[in-house]
Amino acid sequence: MNKKFLFFTTVIAMLLILAACGSKTQEPANTSAGAGAGDTAGQSVVISAKNYAFDQKEYRIKKGEPVTISLKNNSGTHGIEISNLNLQVTQNKPQTVTINDAGTYEIHCNIPCGSGHGNMKATLVVE
Ligand SMILES: [Cu+2]
């Protein structure tokens, strides 16, 4: 009985420690499902936007690994939408996702930002 109690106490203590660590780094729960690739924070993509273009035509990431996509507006007010992923990113609100399907996804601005709005497109290549 005592042994069992000690075991459960230990487990609860470990869970509390894990929970504390998790909230500090703000990692989403699904990053822990990695196949032993180490405790990396995953990939990150920073997309810079100006009137009326993104800083790159193409952004490349790996499939099956968490990626944090963030947006920086250098001029104007822009947002990002990746339609096939139903993903929206606004400035100062990075989004972390894991994309399991390789392919190309269209990135476009989702905030009516002016005359060049329709040209604000880029490609996310998942390989
Ligand atoms: Cu726009």
CSV table of C-alpha atoms in Angstrom, one decimal, residues 45-114:
chain,number,residue,atom,x,y,z
A,45,VAL,CA,9.4,30.6,-40.6
A,46,VAL,CA,9.4,34.4,-40.3
A,47,ILE,CA,7.5,36.1,-43.1
A,48,SER,CA,8.1,39.8,-43.6
A,49,ALA,CA,5.5,41.8,-45.4
A,50,LYS,CA,5.6,45.2,-46.9
A,51,ASN,CA,3.4,47.2,-49.4
A,52,TYR,CA,2.8,45.0,-51.5
A,53,ALA,CA,4.9,41.9,-51.3
A,54,PHE,CA,6.3,39.3,-49.0
A,55,ASP,CA,10.1,39.1,-48.6
A,56,GLN,CA,10.3,35.7,-50.3
A,57,LYS,CA,8.5,34.0,-53.1
A,58,GLU,CA,8.9,30.7,-51.4
A,59,TYR,CA,9.3,29.4,-47.9
A,60,ARG,CA,10.5,25.8,-47.4
A,61,ILE,CA,9.8,23.6,-44.5
A,62,LYS,CA,9.8,19.9,-43.7
A,63,LYS,CA,6.7,17.8,-43.3
A,64,GLY,CA,5.8,16.1,-40.1
A,65,GLU,CA,7.7,18.6,-37.9
A,66,PRO,CA,6.1,21.4,-35.9
A,67,VAL,CA,6.7,24.7,-37.6
A,68,THR,CA,6.1,28.1,-36.1
A,69,ILE,CA,5.0,30.7,-38.6
A,70,SER,CA,5.2,34.3,-37.7
A,71,LEU,CA,4.6,37.5,-39.5
A,72,LYS,CA,6.4,40.8,-39.5
A,73,ASN,CA,4.9,43.9,-41.1
A,74,ASN,CA,7.6,46.3,-42.3
A,75,SER,CA,5.1,48.6,-44.0
A,76,GLY,CA,1.3,48.5,-44.2
A,77,THR,CA,-0.9,46.1,-42.3
A,78,HIS,CA,-1.0,42.6,-43.7
A,79,GLY,CA,-2.1,39.2,-42.6
A,80,ILE,CA,-1.4,35.7,-43.8
A,81,GLU,CA,-3.7,33.0,-44.8
A,82,ILE,CA,-2.8,29.6,-46.0
A,83,SER,CA,-6.1,28.4,-47.4
A,84,ASN,CA,-5.5,24.7,-47.7
A,85,LEU,CA,-4.4,24.5,-44.1
A,86,ASN,CA,-7.2,26.8,-42.8
A,87,LEU,CA,-4.4,28.8,-41.1
A,88,GLN,CA,-4.3,32.5,-40.4
A,89,VAL,CA,-1.4,34.4,-39.0
A,90,THR,CA,-1.4,38.0,-37.9
A,91,GLN,CA,1.4,40.1,-36.7
A,92,ASN,CA,2.6,39.3,-33.1
A,93,LYS,CA,0.5,36.1,-33.1
A,94,PRO,CA,2.7,33.3,-34.4
A,95,GLN,CA,1.0,30.0,-35.1
A,96,THR,CA,2.5,26.6,-34.6
A,97,VAL,CA,1.3,23.7,-36.9
A,98,THR,CA,2.5,20.4,-38.0
A,99,ILE,CA,1.9,19.7,-41.7
A,100,ASN,CA,2.0,16.1,-42.6
A,101,ASP,CA,1.3,16.3,-46.3
A,102,ALA,CA,4.2,17.3,-48.6
A,103,GLY,CA,3.2,19.8,-51.3
A,104,THR,CA,2.9,23.4,-52.1
A,105,TYR,CA,0.5,25.7,-50.3
A,106,GLU,CA,-0.5,29.2,-51.3
A,107,ILE,CA,0.2,32.0,-48.9
A,108,HIS,CA,-1.7,35.2,-49.4
A,109,CYS,CA,-2.5,38.4,-47.6
A,110,ASN,CA,-5.9,38.3,-46.0
A,111,ILE,CA,-6.2,41.9,-45.0
A,112,PRO,CA,-7.4,44.4,-47.6
A,113,CYS,CA,-4.2,46.5,-47.6
A,114,GLY,CA,-4.4,48.6,-50.7
